[in-house]
XYZ file of C-alpha atoms in Angstrom:
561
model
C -31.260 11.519 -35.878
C -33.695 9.996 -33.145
C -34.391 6.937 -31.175
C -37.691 5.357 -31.920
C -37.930 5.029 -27.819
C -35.545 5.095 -24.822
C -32.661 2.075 -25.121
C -33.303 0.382 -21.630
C -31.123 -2.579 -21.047
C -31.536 -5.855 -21.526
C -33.906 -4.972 -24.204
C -31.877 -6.776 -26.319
C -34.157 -7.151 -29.573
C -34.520 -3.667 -29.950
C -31.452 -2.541 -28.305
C -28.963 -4.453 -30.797
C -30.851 -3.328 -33.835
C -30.938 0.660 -32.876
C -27.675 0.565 -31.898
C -26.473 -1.138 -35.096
C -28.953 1.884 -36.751
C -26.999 4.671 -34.829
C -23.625 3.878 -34.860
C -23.200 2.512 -38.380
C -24.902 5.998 -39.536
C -22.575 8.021 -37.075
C -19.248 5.881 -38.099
C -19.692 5.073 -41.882
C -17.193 1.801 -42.315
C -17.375 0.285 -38.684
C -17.247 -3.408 -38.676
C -20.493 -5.447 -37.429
C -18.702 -7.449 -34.942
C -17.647 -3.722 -33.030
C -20.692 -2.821 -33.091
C -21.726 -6.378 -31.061
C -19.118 -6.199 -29.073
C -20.391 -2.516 -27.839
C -23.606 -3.951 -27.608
C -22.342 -6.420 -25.331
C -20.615 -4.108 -23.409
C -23.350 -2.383 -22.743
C -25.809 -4.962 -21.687
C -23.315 -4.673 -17.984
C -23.880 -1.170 -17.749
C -26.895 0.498 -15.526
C -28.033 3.477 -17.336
C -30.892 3.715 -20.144
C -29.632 5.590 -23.059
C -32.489 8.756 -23.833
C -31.332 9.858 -27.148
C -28.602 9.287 -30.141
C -25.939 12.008 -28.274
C -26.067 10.039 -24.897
C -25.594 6.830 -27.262
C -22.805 8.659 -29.553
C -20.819 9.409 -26.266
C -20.772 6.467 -24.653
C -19.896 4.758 -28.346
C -17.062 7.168 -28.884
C -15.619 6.146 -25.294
C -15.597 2.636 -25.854
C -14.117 3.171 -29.307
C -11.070 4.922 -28.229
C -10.708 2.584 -24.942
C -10.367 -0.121 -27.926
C -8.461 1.473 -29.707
C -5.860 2.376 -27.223
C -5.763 -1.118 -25.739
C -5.284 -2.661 -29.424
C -2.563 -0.082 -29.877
C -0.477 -1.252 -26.947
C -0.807 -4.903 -27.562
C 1.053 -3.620 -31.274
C 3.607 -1.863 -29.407
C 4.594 -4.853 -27.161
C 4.347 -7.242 -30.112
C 7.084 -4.608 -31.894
C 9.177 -4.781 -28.542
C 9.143 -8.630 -28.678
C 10.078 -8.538 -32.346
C 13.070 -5.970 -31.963
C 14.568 -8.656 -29.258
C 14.316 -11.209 -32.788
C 16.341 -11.260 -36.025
C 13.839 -11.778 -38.370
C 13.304 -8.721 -40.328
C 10.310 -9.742 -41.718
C 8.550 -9.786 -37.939
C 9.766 -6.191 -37.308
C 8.906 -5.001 -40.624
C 5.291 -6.454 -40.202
C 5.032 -4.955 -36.792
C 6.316 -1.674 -37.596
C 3.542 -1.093 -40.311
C 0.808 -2.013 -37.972
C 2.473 0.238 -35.439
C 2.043 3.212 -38.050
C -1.649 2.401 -39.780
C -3.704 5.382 -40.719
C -6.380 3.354 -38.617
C -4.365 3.685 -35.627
C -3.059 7.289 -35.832
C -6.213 8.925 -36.879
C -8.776 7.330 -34.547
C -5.854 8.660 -31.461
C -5.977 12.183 -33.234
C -9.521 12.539 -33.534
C -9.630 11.463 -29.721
C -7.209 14.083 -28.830
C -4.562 11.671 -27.815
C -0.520 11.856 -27.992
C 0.070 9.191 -30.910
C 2.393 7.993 -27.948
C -0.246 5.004 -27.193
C 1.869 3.244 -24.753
C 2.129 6.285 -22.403
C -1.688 7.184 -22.442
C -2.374 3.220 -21.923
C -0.523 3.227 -19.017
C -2.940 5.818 -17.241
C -5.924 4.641 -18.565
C -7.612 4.146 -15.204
C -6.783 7.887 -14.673
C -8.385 8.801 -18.116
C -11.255 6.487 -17.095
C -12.102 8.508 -13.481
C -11.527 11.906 -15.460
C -14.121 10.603 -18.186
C -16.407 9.995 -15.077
C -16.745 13.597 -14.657
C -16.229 14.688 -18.459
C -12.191 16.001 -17.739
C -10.515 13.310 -19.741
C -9.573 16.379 -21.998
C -7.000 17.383 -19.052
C -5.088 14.591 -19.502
C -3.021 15.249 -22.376
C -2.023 18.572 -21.406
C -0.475 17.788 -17.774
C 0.910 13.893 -19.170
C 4.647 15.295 -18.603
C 3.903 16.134 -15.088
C 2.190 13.077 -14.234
C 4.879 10.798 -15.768
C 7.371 12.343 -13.534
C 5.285 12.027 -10.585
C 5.328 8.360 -11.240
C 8.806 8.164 -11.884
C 8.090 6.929 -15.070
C 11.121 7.789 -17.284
C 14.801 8.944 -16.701
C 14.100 11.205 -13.830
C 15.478 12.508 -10.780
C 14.606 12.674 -7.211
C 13.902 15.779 -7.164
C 11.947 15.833 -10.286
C 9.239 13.430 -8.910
C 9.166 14.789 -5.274
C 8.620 18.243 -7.355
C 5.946 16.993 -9.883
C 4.160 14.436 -7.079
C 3.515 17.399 -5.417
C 1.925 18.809 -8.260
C 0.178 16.336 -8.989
C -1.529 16.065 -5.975
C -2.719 19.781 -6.067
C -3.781 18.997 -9.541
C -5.881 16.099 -8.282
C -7.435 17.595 -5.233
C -8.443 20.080 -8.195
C -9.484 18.132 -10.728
C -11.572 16.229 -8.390
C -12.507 18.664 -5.521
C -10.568 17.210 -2.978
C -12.968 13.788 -3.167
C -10.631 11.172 -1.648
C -12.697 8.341 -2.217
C -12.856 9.241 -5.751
C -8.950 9.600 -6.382
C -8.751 6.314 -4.357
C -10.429 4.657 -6.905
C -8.145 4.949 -9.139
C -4.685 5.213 -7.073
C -2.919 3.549 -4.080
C -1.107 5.525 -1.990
C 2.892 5.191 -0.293
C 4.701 6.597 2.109
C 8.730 5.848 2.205
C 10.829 5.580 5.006
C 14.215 5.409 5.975
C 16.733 5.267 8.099
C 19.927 6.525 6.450
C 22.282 7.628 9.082
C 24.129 7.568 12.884
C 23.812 10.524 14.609
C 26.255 11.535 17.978
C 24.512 14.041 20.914
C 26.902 15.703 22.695
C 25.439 17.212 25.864
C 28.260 19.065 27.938
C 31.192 17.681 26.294
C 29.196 13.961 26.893
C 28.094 11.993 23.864
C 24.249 10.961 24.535
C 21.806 9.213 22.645
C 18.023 10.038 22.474
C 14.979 7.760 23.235
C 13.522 5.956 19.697
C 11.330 7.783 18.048
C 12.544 11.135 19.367
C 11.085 14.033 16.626
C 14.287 15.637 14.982
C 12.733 18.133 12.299
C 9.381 18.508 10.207
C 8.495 20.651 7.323
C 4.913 22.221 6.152
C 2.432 19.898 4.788
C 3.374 18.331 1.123
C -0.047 19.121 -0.542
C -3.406 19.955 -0.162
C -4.265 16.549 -0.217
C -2.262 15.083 2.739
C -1.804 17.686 5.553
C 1.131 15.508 6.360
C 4.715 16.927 6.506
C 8.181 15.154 5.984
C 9.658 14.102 9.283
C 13.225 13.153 10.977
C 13.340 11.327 14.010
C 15.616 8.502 16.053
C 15.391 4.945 15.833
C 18.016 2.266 18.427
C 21.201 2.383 17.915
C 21.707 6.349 17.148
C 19.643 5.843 13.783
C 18.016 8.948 12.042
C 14.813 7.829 10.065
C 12.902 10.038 7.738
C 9.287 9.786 6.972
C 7.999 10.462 3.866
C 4.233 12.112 3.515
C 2.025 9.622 1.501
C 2.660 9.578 -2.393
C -0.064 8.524 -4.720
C 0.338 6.349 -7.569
C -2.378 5.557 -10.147
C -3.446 1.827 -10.974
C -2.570 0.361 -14.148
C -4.962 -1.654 -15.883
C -7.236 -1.064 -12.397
C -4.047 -3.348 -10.416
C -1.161 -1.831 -8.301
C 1.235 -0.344 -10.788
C 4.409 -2.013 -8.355
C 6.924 -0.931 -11.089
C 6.053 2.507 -10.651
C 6.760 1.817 -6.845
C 9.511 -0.298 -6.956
C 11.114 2.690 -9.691
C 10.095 5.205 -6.766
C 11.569 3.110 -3.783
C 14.676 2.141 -5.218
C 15.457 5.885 -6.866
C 14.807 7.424 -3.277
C 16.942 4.836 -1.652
C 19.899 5.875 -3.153
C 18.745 9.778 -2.823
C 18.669 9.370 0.622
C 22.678 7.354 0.931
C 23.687 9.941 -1.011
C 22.706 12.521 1.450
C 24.167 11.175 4.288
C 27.268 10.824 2.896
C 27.806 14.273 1.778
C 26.301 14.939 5.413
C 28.499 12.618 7.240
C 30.758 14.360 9.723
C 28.447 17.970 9.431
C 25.983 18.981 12.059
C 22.295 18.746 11.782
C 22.150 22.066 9.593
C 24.463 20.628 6.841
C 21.848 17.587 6.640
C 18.692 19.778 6.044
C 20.450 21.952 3.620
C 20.804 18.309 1.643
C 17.830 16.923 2.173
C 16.267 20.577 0.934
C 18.449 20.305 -1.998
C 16.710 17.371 -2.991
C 13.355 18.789 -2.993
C 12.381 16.555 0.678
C 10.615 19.191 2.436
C 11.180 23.112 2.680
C 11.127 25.089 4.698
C 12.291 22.371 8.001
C 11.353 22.957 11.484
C 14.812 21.582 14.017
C 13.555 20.619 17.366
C 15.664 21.071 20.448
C 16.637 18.094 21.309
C 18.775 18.128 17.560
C 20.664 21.191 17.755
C 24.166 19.473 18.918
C 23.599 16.216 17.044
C 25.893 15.183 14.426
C 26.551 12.857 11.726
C 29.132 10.316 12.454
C 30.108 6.977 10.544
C 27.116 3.891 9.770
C 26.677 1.709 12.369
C 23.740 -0.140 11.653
C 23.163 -1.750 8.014
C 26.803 -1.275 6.663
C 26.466 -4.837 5.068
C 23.968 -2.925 2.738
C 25.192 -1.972 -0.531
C 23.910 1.608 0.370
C 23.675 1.479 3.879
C 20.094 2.358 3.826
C 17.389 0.315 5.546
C 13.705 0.570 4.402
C 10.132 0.367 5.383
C 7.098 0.807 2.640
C 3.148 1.474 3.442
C 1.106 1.407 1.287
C -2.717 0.917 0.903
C -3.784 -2.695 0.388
C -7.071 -5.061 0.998
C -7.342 -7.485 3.081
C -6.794 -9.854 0.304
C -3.665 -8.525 -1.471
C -1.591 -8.447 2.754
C -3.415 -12.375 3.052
C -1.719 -13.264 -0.563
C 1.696 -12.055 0.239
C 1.676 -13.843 3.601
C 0.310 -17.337 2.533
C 2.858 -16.766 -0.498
C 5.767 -15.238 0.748
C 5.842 -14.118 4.131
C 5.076 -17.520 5.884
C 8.566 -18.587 4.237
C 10.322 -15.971 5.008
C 10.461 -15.091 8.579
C 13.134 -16.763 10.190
C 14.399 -16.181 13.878
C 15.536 -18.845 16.473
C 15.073 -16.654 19.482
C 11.219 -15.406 18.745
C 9.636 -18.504 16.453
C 7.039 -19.362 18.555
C 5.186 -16.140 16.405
C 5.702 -18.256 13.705
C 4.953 -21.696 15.370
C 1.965 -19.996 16.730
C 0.147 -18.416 13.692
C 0.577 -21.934 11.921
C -0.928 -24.388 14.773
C -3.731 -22.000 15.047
C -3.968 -21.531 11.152
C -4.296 -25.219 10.954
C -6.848 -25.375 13.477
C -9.247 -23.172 11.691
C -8.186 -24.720 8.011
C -10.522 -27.587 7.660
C -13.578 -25.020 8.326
C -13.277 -22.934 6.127
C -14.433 -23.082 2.099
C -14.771 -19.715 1.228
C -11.934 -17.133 -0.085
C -13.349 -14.408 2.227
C -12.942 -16.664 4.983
C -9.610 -17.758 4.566
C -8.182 -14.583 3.782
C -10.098 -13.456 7.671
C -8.611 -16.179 8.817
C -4.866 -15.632 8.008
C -5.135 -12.005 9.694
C -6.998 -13.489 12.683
C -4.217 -15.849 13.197
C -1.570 -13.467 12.917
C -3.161 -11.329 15.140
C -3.355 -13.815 17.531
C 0.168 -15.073 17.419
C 1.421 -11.311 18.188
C 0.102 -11.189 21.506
C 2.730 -13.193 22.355
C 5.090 -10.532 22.617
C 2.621 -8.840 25.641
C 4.900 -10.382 28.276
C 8.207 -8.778 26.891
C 6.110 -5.477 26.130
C 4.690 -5.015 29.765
C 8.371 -5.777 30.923
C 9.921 -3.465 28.435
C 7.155 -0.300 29.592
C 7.785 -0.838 33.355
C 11.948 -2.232 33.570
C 13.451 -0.865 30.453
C 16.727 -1.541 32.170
C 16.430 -5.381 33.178
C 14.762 -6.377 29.758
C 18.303 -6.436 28.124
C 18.507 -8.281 24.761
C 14.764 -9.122 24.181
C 14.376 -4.961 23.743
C 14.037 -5.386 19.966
C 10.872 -7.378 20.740
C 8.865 -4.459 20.657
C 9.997 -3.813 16.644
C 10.364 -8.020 16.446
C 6.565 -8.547 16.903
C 6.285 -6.093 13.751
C 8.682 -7.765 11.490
C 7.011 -11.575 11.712
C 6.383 -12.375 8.090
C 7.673 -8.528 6.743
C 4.598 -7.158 7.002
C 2.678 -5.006 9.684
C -0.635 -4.021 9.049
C -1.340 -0.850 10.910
C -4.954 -1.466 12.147
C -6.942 -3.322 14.934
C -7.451 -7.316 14.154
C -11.386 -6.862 14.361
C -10.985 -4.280 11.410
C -8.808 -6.663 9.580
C -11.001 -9.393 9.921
C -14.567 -7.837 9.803
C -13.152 -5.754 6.588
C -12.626 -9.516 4.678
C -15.883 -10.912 5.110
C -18.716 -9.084 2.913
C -20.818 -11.547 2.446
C -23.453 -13.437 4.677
C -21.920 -16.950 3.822
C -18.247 -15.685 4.668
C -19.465 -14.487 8.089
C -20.952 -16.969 9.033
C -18.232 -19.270 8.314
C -15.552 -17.782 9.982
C -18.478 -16.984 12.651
C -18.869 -21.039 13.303
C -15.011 -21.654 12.712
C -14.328 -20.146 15.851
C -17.087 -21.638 17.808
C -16.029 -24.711 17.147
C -12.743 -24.532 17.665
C -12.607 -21.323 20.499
C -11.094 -24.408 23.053
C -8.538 -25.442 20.979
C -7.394 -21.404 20.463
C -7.426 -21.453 23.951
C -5.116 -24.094 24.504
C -2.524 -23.347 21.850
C -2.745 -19.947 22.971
C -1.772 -21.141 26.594
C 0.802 -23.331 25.641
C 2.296 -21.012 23.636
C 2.338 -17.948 25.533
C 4.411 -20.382 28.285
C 7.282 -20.227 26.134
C 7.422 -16.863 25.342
C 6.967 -16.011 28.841
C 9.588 -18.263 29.508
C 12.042 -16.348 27.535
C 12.139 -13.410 29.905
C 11.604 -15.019 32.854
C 15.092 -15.389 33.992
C 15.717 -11.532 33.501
C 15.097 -9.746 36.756
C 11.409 -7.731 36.890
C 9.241 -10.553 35.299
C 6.242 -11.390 36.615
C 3.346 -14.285 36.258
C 1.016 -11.236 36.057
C 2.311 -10.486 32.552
C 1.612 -13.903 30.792
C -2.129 -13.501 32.764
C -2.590 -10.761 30.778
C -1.672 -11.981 27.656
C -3.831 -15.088 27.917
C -6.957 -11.987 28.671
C -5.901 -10.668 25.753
C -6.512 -13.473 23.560
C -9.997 -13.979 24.883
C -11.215 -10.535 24.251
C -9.414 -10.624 20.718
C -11.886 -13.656 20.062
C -14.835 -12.131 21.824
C -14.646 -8.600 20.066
C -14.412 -10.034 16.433
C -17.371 -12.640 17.255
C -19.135 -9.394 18.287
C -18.593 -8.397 14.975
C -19.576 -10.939 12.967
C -23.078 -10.607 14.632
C -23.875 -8.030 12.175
C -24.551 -8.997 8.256
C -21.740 -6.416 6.815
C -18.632 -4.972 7.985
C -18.473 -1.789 9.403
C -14.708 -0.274 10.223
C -14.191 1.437 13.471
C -11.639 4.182 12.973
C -8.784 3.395 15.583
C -8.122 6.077 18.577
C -4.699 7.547 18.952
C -4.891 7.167 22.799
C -1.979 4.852 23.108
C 1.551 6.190 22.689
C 4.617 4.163 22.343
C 5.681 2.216 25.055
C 2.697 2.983 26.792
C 0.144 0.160 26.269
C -1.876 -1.491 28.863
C -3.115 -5.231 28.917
C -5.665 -6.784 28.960
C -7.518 -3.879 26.779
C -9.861 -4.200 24.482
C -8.928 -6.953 22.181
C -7.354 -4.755 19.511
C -4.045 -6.023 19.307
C -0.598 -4.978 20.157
C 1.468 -1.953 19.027
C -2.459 0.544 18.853
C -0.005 3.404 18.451
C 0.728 2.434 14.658
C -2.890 2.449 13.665
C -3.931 4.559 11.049
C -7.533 4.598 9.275
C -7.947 5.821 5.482
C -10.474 7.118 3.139
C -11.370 3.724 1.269
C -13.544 3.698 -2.495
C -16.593 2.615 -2.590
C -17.291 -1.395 -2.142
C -13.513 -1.601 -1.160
C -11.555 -1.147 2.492
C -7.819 -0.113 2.454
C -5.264 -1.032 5.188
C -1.775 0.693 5.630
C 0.108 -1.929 4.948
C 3.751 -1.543 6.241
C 6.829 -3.835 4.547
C 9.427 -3.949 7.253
C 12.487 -4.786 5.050
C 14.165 -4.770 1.961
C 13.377 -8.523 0.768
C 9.385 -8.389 1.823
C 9.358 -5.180 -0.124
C 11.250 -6.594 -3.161
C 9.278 -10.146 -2.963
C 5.621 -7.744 -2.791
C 6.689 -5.481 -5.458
C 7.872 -7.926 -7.984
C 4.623 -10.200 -7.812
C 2.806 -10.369 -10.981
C -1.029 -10.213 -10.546
């Protein structure tokens, strides 16, 4: 069997007739209207088909995809029914769900007659197909299910099988991160789950935030990132989960695969403190290892009189536990939770002006912009904007820890304005959300015209939360000077960027530790010592996105698309 000539697209004449040729001679008994549809399907494709194998191939792919997408719609038309009492529905449901049609086109395919669990990882099947491995799907389905939490498993079933999984994808695909990121967003836990006492000759101490506890070896090939335990205020013990990856379903976040993942670990982890509670540091990593969360664990010196003592913090909580999720986002999915959620949300008397702030300068910028690029650069430039505010208390905090009393928590507040921190630079986040010429230029103009008007909210603003810490001993004018700087080189550095036609990231520079920022600087933002950059697909940028509590985490993960 032989083409008459190369199929190049758009031929459309020709094309639709030698297709019709081919596949009705391959596939005795296929309908006209498939064979259209294909057709159609294939007009959005780039490649020009050479002979009747290429052609078979790419037939037999979109068959199956068809197939397997038909199949599922069945299944969740059966689930609906079995909710009903008419027999009739289920009876009529369960006959389509067992059609020879249905069963045999799976088998030939080499797929589990199981269609919903195969539809579910279709994008996965898709990238394998990409690189002619969908056959390894099948065989390793058990292990990826449990590395998605997808069933009735346990902790330490999907810490054990994500693990494998990731070896198995660093495999599969040679280690090709932007590859696997096509097809998967990745999420790192973390908790803090317990109170900790220091006793230091027969005196009970407490360690500076962020003090490093324990690490293990790195969780997989992929991520040469370990599991950590470290401090937080108020004698809390946080651990850090390396990143987890989780495949897209139906090419969107798969969020119940998350929220399963989140919520299982959650009550892993209050579990493990209380059958630690009252033991020494060695009793906890013998738990935490029982659970499959790192092995073997390195103990630092500062932990090796600390001890678990009764919950201070978060005993409200059903389990005591208090969370934070990153994962990898756009620009676009962070601006969608915050215009939809987070603006209504964040709440607090003492540090609103963040709030009052982002929405007098969102408002200012509104009326110019038309585009969905634009407005989604818009809402990050804002919120960047609005948490430079917190400079003053931060320059107070670094140089008079002592004096700055109750406006410490600043430092985490500025993070926690809307539930969501996004842990890169503001000229990232905003050069990252404008691809195209027009959106550029937009936002480009937008802040022309109305750079006076940033200035002065910015001003007027920054008054009152410099005001807030100027009755506390150690405050300075110097601080709110800075701030002000700030602002101005936030504004100059992403017009700098929108110079250029395209976005280009700049990866951020891990010269800033905590507590140790400097202002005015370079226009990057506040809290540099949280960026992270990642290895994006192609045409797309990702962001760690970081949900500071339990209700942004719930609201994000329980959005439908």
């Amino acid at each position: 069997m032989k083409l008459e000539r190369p199929i190049k697209i758009n031929d459309s004449a020709y094309q639709m007739s030698e297709v019709m040729r081919l596949i009705k001679t391959m596939n005795p008994g296929i309908s006209i209207d498939g064979t259209a549809n294909f057709v159609a399907d294939l007009c959005t494709s780039n490649n020009t088909i050479k002979d009747a194998p290429t052609l078979n191939a790419l037939w037999n792919n979109y068959h199956c995809k068809t197939i397997i997408k038909g199949s599922y719609d069945v299944l969740c038309d059966i689930e609906r029914a079995n909710n009903q009492t008419d027999l009739k529905i289920q009876s009529y449901y369960k006959s389509l769900e067992n059609t020879a049609l249905i069963q045999a086109a799976l088998k030939n395919k080499g797929f589990n007659p199981r269609v919903y669990s195969i539809y579910r990882y279709l994008d996965l099947w898709e990238a394998l197909s990409k690189f002619n491995k969908a056959q390894l799907l099948l065989p390793n389905l058990e292990m990826i299910k449990k590395a998605h939490a997808d069933g009735a498993y346990t902790a330490q079933e999907v810490v054990t099988n994500q693990k494998k999984y990731q070896n198995w994808l660093s495999h599969t695909f040679n280690g090709d991160m932007k590859v696997i990121m096509s097809c998967h967003r990745s999420v790192g836990f973390e908790y803090e789950f317990a109170t900790y006492n220091l006793l230091d000759k027969g005196e009970t101490k407490s360690l500076q935030a962020h003090t490093m506890i324990g690490y293990t070896h790195a969780y997989s090939k992929l991520y040469q990132i370990p599991f950590t335990l470290e401090t937080d205020t108020h004698n809390e013990l946080e651990i850090g989960f390396p990143p987890f990856l989780i495949v897209n379903c139906n090419s969107k976040i798969n969020r119940k695969s998350i929220k399963k993942m989140w919520r299982l670990f959650k009550k892993a982890m209050h579990h493990i403190y209380l059958q630690s509670k009252n033991g020494c540091i060695s009793g906890l990593i013998d738990h935490l290892q029982s659970y499959q969360l790192g092995n073997p664990w390195t103990i630092t010196n500062a932990a090796k009189t600390l001890k678990i003592t009764k919950r201070k913090k978060h005993r409200e909580k059903k389990e005591q536990v208090y969370s934070h999720v990153n994962l990898s986002l756009t620009t676009a999915e962070v601006a969608a939770y915050i215009k939809n959620h987070g603006v209504s949300t964040y709440r607090s008397e003492r540090y609103e002006y963040f709030d009052e702030t982002y929405r007098q300068l969102y408002a200012a910028f509104k009326s110019h912009i038309n585009t969905l690029e634009g407005a989604v650069a818009i809402i990050h430039l804002c919120k960047g904007l609005s948490s430079l505010l917190a400079i003053p208390s931060l320059l107070l905090l670094k140089e008079n820890p002592q004096h700055l009393q109750n406006n410490r928590g600043i430092y985490s507040t500025v993070k926690e304005v809307y539930g969501v921190w996004i842990k890169d630079s503001i000229p990232n986040l905003v050069d990252s959300s404008l691809k195209s010429k027009i959106s550029r230029n937009e936002v480009k103009q937008a802040i022309h015209k109305e750079q006076k008007q940033i200035g002065a909210i910015m001003e007027c603003q920054m008054q009152k939360a410099f005001e807030i810490i100027q009755k506390i001993r150690g405050a300075v004018s110097d601080h709110k000077e800075a701030a002000v700087l700030e602002s101005k080189n936030m504004i100059k550095a992403v017009k700098n960027r929108l110079e250029r036609d395209y976005p280009i990231l700049l990866k951020p520079t891990m010269t800033t530790t905590y507590r140790k920022e400097n202002f005015p600087s370079n226009g990057n933002g506040v809290r540099k010592e949280t960026y992270r950059s990642l290895i994006s697909p192609k045409d797309m940028y990702f962001h760690i996105a970081e949900f500071r509590n339990d209700v942004a985490i719930e609201l994000f993960l329980s959005t439908q698309e």
